[in-house]
CSV table of C-alpha atoms in Angstrom, one decimal:
chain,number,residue,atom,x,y,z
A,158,UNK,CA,0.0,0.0,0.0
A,159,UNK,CA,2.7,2.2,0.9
A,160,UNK,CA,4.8,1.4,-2.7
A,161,UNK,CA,1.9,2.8,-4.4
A,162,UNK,CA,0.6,5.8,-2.8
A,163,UNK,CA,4.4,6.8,-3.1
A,164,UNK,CA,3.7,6.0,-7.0
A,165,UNK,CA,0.6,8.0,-7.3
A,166,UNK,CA,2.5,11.0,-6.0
A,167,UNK,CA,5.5,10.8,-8.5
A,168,UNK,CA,3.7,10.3,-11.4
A,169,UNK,CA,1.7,13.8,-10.4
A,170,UNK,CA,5.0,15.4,-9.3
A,171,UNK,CA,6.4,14.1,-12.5
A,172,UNK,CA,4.3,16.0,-14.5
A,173,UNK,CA,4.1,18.9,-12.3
A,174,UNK,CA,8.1,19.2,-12.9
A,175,UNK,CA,7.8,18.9,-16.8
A,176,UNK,CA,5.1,21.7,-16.4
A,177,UNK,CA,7.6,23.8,-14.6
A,178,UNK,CA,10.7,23.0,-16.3
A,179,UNK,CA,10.2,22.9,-19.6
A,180,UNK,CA,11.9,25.2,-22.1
A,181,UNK,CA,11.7,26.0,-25.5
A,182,UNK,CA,15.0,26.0,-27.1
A,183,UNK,CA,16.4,27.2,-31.2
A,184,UNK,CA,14.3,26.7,-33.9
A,185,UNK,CA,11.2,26.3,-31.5
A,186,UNK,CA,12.2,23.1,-29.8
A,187,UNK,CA,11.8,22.0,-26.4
A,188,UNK,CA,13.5,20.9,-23.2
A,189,UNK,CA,13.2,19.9,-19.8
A,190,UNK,CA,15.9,20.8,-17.7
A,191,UNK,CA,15.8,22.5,-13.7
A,192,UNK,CA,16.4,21.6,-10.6
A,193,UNK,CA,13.1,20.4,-9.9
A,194,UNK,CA,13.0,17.8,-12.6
A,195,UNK,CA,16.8,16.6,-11.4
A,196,UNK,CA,14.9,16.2,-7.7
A,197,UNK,CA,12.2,14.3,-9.3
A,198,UNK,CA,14.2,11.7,-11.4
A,199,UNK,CA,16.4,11.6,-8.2
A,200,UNK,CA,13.2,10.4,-6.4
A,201,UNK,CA,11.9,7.9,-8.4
A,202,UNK,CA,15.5,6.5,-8.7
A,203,UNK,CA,15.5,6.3,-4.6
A,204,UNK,CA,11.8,4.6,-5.1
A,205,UNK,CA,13.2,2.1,-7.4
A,206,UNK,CA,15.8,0.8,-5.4
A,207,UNK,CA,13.5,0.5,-2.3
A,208,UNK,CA,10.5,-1.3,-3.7
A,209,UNK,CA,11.4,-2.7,-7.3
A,210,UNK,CA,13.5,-6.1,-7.3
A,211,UNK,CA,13.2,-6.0,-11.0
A,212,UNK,CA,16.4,-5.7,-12.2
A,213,UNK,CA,14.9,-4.7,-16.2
A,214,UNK,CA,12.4,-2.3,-15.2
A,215,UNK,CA,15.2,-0.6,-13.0
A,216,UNK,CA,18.2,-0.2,-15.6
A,217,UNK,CA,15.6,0.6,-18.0
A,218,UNK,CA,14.7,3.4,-16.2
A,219,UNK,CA,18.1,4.3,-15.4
A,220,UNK,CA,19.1,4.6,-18.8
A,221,UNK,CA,16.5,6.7,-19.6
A,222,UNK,CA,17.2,9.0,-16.5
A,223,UNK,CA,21.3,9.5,-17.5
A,224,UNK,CA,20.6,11.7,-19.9
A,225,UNK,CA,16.8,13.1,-19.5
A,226,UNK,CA,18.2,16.3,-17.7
A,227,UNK,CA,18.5,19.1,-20.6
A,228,UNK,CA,16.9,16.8,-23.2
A,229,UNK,CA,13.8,16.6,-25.1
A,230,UNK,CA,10.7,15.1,-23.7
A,231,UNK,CA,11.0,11.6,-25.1
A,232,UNK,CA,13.7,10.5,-22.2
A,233,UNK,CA,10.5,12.0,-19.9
A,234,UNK,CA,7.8,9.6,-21.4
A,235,UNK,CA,10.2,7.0,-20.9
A,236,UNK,CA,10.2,7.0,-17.6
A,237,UNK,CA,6.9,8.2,-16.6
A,238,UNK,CA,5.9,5.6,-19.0
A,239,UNK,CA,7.6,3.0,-16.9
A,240,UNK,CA,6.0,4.4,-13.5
A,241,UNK,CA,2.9,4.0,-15.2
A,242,UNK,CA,3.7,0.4,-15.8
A,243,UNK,CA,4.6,-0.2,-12.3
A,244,UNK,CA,1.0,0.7,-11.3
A,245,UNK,CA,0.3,-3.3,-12.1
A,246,UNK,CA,3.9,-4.4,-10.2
A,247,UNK,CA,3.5,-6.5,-7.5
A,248,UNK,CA,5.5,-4.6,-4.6
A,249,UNK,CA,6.8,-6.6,-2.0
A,250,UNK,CA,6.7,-4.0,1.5
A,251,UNK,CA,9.2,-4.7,4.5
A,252,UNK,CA,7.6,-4.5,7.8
A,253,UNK,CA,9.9,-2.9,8.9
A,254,UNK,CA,13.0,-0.7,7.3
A,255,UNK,CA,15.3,1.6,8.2
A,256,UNK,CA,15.3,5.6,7.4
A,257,UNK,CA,17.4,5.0,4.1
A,258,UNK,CA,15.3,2.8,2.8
A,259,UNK,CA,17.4,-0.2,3.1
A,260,UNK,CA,16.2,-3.7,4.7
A,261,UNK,CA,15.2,-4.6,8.3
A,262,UNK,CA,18.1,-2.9,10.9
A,263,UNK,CA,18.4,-5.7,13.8
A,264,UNK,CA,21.4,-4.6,15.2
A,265,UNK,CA,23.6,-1.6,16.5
A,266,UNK,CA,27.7,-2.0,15.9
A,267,UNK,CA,29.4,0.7,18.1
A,268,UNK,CA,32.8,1.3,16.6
A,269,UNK,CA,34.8,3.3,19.4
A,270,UNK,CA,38.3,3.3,20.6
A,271,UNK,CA,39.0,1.3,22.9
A,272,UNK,CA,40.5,4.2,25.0
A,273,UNK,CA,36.8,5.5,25.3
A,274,UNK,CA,35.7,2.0,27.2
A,275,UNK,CA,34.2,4.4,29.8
A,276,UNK,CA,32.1,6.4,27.6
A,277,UNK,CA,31.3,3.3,25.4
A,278,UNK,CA,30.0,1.1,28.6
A,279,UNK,CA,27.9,4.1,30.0
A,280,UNK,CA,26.7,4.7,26.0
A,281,UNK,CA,25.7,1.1,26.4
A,282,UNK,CA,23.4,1.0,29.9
A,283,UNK,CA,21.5,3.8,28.1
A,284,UNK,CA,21.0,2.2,25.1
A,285,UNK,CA,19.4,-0.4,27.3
A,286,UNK,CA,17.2,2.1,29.4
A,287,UNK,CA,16.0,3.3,26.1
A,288,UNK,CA,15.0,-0.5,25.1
A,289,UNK,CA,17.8,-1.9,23.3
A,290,UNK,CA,18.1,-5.7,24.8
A,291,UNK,CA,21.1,-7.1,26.6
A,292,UNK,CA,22.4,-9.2,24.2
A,293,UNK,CA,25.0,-9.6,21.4
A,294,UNK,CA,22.3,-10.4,19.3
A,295,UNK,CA,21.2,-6.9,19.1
A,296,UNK,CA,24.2,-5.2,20.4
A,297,UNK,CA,28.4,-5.2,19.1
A,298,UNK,CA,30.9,-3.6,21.1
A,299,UNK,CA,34.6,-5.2,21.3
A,300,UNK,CA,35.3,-3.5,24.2
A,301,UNK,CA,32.4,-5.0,26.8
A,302,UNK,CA,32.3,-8.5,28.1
A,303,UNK,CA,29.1,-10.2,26.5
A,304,UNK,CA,28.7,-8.2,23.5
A,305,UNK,CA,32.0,-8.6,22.2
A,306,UNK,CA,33.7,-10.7,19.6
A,307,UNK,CA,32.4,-14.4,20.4
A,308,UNK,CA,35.5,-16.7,21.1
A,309,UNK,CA,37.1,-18.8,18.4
A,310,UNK,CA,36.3,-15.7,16.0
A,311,UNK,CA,39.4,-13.7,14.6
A,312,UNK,CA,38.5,-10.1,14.9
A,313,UNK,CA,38.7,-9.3,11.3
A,314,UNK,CA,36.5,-11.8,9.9
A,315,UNK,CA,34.0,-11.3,12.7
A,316,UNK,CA,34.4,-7.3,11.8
A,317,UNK,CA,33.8,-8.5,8.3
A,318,UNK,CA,30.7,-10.6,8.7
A,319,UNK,CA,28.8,-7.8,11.1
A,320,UNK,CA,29.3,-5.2,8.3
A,321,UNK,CA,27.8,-7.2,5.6
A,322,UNK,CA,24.8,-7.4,8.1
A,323,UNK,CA,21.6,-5.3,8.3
A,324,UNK,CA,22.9,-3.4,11.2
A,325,UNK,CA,23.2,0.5,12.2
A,326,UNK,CA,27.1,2.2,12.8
A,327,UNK,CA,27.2,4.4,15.8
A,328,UNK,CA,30.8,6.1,15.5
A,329,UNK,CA,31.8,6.9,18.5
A,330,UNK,CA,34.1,10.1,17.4
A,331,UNK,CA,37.0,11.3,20.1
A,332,UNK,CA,40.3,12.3,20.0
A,333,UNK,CA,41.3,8.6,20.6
A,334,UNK,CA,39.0,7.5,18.2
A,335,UNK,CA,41.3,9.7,15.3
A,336,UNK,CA,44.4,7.9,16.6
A,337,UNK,CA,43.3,4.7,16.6
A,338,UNK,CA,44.1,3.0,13.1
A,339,UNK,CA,41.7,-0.2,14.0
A,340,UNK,CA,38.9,2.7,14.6
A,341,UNK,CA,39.7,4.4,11.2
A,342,UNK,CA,39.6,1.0,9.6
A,343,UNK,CA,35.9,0.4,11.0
A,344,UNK,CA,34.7,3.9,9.9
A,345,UNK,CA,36.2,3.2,5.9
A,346,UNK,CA,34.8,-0.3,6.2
A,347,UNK,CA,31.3,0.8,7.5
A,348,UNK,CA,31.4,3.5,4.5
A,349,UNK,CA,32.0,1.1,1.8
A,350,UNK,CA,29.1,-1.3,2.9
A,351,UNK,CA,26.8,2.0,3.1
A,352,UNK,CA,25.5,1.0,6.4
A,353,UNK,CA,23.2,4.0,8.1
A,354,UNK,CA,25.0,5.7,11.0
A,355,UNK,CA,24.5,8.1,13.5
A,356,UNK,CA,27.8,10.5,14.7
A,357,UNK,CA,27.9,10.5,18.5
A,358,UNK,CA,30.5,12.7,20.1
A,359,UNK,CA,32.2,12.8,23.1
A,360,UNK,CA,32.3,16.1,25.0
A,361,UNK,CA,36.0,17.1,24.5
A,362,UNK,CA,35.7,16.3,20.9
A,363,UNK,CA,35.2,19.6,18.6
A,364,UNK,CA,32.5,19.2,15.4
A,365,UNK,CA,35.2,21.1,13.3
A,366,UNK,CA,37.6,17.8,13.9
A,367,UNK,CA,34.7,15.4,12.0
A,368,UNK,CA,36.8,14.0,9.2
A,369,UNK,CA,38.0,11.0,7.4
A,370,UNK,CA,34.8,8.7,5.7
A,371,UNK,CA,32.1,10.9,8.3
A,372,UNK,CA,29.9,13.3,6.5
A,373,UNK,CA,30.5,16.9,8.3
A,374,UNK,CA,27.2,18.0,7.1
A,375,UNK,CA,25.3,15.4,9.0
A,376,UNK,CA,23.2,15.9,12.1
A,377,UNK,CA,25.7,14.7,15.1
A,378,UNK,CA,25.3,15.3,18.8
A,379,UNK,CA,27.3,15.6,21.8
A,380,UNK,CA,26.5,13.0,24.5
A,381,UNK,CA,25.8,15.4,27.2
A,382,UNK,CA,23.5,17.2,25.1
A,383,UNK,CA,20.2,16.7,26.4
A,384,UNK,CA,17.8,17.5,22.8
A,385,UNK,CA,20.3,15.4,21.0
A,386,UNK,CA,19.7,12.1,23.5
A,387,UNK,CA,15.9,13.0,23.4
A,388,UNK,CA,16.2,12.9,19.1
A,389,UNK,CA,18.5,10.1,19.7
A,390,UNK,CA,16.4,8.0,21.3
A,391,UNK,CA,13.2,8.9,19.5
A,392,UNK,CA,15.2,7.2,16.2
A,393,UNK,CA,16.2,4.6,18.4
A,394,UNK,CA,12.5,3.8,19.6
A,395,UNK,CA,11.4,3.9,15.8
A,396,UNK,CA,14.0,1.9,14.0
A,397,UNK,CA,13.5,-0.8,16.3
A,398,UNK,CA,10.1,-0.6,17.0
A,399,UNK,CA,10.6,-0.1,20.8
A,400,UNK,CA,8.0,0.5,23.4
A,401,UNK,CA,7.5,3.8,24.4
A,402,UNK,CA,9.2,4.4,28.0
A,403,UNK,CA,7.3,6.8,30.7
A,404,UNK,CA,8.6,10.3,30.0
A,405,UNK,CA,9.6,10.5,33.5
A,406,UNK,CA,11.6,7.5,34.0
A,407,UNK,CA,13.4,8.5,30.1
A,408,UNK,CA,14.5,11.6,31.8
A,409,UNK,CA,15.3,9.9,34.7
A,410,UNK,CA,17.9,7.8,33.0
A,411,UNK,CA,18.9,10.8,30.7
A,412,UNK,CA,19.9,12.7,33.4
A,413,UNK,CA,21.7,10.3,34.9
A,414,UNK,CA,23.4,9.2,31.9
A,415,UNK,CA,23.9,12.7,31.3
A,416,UNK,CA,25.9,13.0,35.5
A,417,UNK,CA,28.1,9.6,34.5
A,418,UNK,CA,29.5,11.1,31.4
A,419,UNK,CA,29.9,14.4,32.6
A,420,UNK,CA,32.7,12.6,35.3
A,421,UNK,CA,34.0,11.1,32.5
A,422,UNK,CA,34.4,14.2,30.8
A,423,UNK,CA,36.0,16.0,33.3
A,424,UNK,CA,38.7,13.2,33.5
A,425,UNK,CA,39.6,13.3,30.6
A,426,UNK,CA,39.9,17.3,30.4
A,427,UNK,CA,42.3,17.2,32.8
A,428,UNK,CA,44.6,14.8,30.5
A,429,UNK,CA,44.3,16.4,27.1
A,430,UNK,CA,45.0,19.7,29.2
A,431,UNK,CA,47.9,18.5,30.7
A,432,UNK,CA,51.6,18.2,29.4
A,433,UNK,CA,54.4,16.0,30.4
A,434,UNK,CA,57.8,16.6,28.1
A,435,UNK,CA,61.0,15.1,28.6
A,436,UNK,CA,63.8,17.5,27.5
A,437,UNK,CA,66.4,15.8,28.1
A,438,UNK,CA,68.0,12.5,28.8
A,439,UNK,CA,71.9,12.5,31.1
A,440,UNK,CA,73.8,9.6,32.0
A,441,UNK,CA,74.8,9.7,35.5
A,442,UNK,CA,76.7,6.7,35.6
A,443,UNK,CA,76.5,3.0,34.9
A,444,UNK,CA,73.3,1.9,34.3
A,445,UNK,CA,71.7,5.1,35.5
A,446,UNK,CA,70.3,8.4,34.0
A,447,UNK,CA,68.4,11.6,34.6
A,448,UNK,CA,65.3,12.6,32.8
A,449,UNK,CA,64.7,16.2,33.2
A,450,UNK,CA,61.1,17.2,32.6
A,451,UNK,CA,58.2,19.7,32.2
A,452,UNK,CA,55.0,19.3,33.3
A,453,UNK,CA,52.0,22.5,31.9
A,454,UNK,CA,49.0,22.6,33.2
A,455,UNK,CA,46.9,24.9,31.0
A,456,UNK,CA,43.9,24.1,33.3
A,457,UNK,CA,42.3,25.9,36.4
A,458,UNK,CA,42.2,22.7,38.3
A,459,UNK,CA,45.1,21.4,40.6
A,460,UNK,CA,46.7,17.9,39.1
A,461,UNK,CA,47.6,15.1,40.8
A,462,UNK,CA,49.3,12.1,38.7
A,463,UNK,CA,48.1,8.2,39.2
A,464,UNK,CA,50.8,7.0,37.2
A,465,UNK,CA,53.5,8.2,34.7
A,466,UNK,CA,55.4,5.5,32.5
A,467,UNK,CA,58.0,6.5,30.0
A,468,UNK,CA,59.5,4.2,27.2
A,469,UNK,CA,62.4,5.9,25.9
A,470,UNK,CA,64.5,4.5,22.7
A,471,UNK,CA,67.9,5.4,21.2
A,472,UNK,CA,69.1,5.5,18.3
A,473,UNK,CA,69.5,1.5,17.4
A,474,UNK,CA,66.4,0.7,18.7
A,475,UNK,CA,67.1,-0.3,21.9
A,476,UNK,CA,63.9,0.3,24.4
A,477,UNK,CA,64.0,1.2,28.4
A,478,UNK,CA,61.2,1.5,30.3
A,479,UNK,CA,59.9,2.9,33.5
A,480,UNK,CA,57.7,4.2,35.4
A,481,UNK,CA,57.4,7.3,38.5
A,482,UNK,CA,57.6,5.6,41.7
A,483,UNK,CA,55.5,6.2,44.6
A,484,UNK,CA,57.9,8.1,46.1
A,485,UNK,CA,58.0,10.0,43.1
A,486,UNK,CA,54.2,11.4,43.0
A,487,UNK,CA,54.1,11.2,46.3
A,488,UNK,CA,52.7,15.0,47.0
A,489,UNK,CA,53.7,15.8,43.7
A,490,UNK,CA,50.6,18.3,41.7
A,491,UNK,CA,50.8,20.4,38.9
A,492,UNK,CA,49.1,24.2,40.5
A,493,UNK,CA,46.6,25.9,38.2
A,494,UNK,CA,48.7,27.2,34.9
A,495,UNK,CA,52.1,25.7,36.2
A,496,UNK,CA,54.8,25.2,34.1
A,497,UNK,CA,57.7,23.5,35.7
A,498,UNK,CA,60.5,21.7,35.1
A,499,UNK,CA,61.3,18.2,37.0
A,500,UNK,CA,64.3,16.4,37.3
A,501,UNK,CA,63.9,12.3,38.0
A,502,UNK,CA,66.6,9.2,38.1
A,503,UNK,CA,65.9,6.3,36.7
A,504,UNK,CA,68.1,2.8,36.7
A,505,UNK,CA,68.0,0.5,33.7
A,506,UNK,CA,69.5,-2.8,32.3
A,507,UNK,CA,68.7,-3.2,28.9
A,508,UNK,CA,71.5,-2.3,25.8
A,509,UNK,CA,69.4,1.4,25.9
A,510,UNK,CA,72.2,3.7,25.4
A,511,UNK,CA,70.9,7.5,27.5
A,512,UNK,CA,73.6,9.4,25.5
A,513,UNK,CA,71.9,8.0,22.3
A,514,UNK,CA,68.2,8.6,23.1
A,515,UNK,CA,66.1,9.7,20.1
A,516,UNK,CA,63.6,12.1,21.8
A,517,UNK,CA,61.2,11.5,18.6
A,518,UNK,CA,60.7,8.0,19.4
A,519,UNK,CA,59.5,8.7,23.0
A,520,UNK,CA,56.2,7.8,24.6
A,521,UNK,CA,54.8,9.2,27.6
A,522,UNK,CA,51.0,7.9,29.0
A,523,UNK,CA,49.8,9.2,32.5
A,524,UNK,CA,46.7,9.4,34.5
A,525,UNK,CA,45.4,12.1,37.0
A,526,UNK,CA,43.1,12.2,39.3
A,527,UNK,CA,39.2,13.6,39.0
């Protein structure tokens, strides 16, 4: 029923954009050609794809649409002709489909770095509040126990399979997720197969830093944006035909959702605003060395470091690493817009040659406290 009120209306918009489009040309010939006639043949092109399984009727139309734009009216009577046709097609309706116009969606795939597990497992619990179920059936996300990759499967042929599903991307976009070349992979690979996604970004993570396979243009939301989860979950709730939770209790769990990631948030401020350099490496003596440091803290917010773990290389290669001691951070903060340098020893017994050390090879992770 749907298939053919759908046709009714392109066969009168149809002739409503010949009507508006058509031009008269030299020697007193005619044309169509205008936006509005591009937007119509676009349409029935869409409506083809969705409800026609005949692959004749399609390419027939097709053909007659590549060049109808700027041409005379015969490319038009070819394809209205055909809509007309259709009027005795047999049209085969989904109960259910997705907003592209693709087949049923069963299933969400969360592709996040793993960095982000604490945004991705609150992400998660709400997905269940809003009436997603518990399972792997219906949910994928490597990083959480029970709806991860099932064992015995090799990640990239599980990958592989889920994407050649009918299943709906959500990208969780950070600034781990843009340094994560598993991440990037998932984002190309969920391009290729055209899957419907929804952009869901963390709130440290700019709009202006959307890039790579992500369409900047589309609608994407912060997750502590309160209208963005209430249009989030109404899409939710239609795609998957979900019952309809209390108002009160949905804000309930909003809110909530809302407090968790907000933590998060905060946490995670306080790293990407805070700055540990080494600037340079002295040999004391055998097997011993001095890393002299500088710690900026850009933020308003005193710092106090969980852990700090250096792994320095030289230039052959050879790796040596540590980690501050608890004597070390014991006391030791970072005050509001401090930029100071430190100056730690360090005793090692690998081949790692200090008077050698190639500063561009050098990684530094830490932790601070909320």
């Amino acid at each position: 029923m749907e298939a053919q009120i759908k046709l009714e209306e392109l066969i009168r918009e149809g002739h409503e954009a010949k009507s508006e489009c058509l031009q008269e040309g030299l020697y007193g010939l005619y044309f169509i050609n205008g936006p509005e006639y591009v937007t119509w043949i676009e349409k029935c092109k869409m409506f083809l794809k969705k409800y026609v399984h005949d692959e004749e009727i399609k390419s027939n139309f097709f053909d007659a649409a590549r060049q109808a734009n700027g041409n005379g009216d015969s490319h038009f009577d070819q394809m209205i002709g055909i809509l007309w046709a259709l009027k005795e097609y047999e049209f085969v309706e989904n109960s259910r489909t997705d907003v592209e116009g693709n087949s049923k969606i069963d299933k969400i795939f969360i592709s996040h770095s793993s960095k982000d597990f604490a945004y991705v497992d609150a992400l998660v619990s709400l997905l269940n509040d809003i009436g997603i179920k518990k399972s792997s059936k219906h949910i994928f996300c490597s990083s959480l126990p029970g709806y991860d990759i099932p064992y015995g499967e090799t990640i990239y042929d599980f990958l592989k399979q889920e994407l050649n599903n009918n299943i709906m991307v959500l990208f969780v976009l950070s600034h781990n997720y843009y340094e994560s070349a598993p991440s990037l992979n998932e984002m190309g690979a969920a391009w290729i197969t055209s899957k419907q996604y929804n952009t869901i970004l963390t709130p440290n993570f700019d709009f202006k830093k959307i890039e790579g396979a992500i369409d900047p243009t589309k609608i994407s939301f912060h997750m502590n944006d309160e209208d963005g989860l209430n249009k989030f979950r109404d899409k939710m709730v239609k795609v998957f035909e979900l019952g309809e939770v209390d108002y009160k209790i949905w804000n309930r769990d909003k809110k909530a959702f809302i407090e968790k990631v907000k933590v998060i948030a905060e946490t995670e401020s306080l790293n990407l605003n805070t700055q540990v350099k080494i600037e340079k490496v002295k040999k004391l003596k055998d097997q011993e060395f001095e890393l002299q440091l500088r710690f900026i803290n850009v933020t308003d917010k005193i710092i106090e470091f969980r852990y700090i773990d250096f792994e320095l290389s030289d230039s052959n290669g050879n790796k040596s690493i540590h980690s501050a001691t608890d004597e070390m951070l014991h006391d030791f903060s970072l005050y509001p817009k401090e930029n100071k340098v430190v100056k730690w020893s360090f005793n090692y017994k690998s081949s790692y040659d200090p008077q050698r050390d190639d500063n561009n090879k050098t990684k530094i992770k830490f932790g601070v406290y909320s």
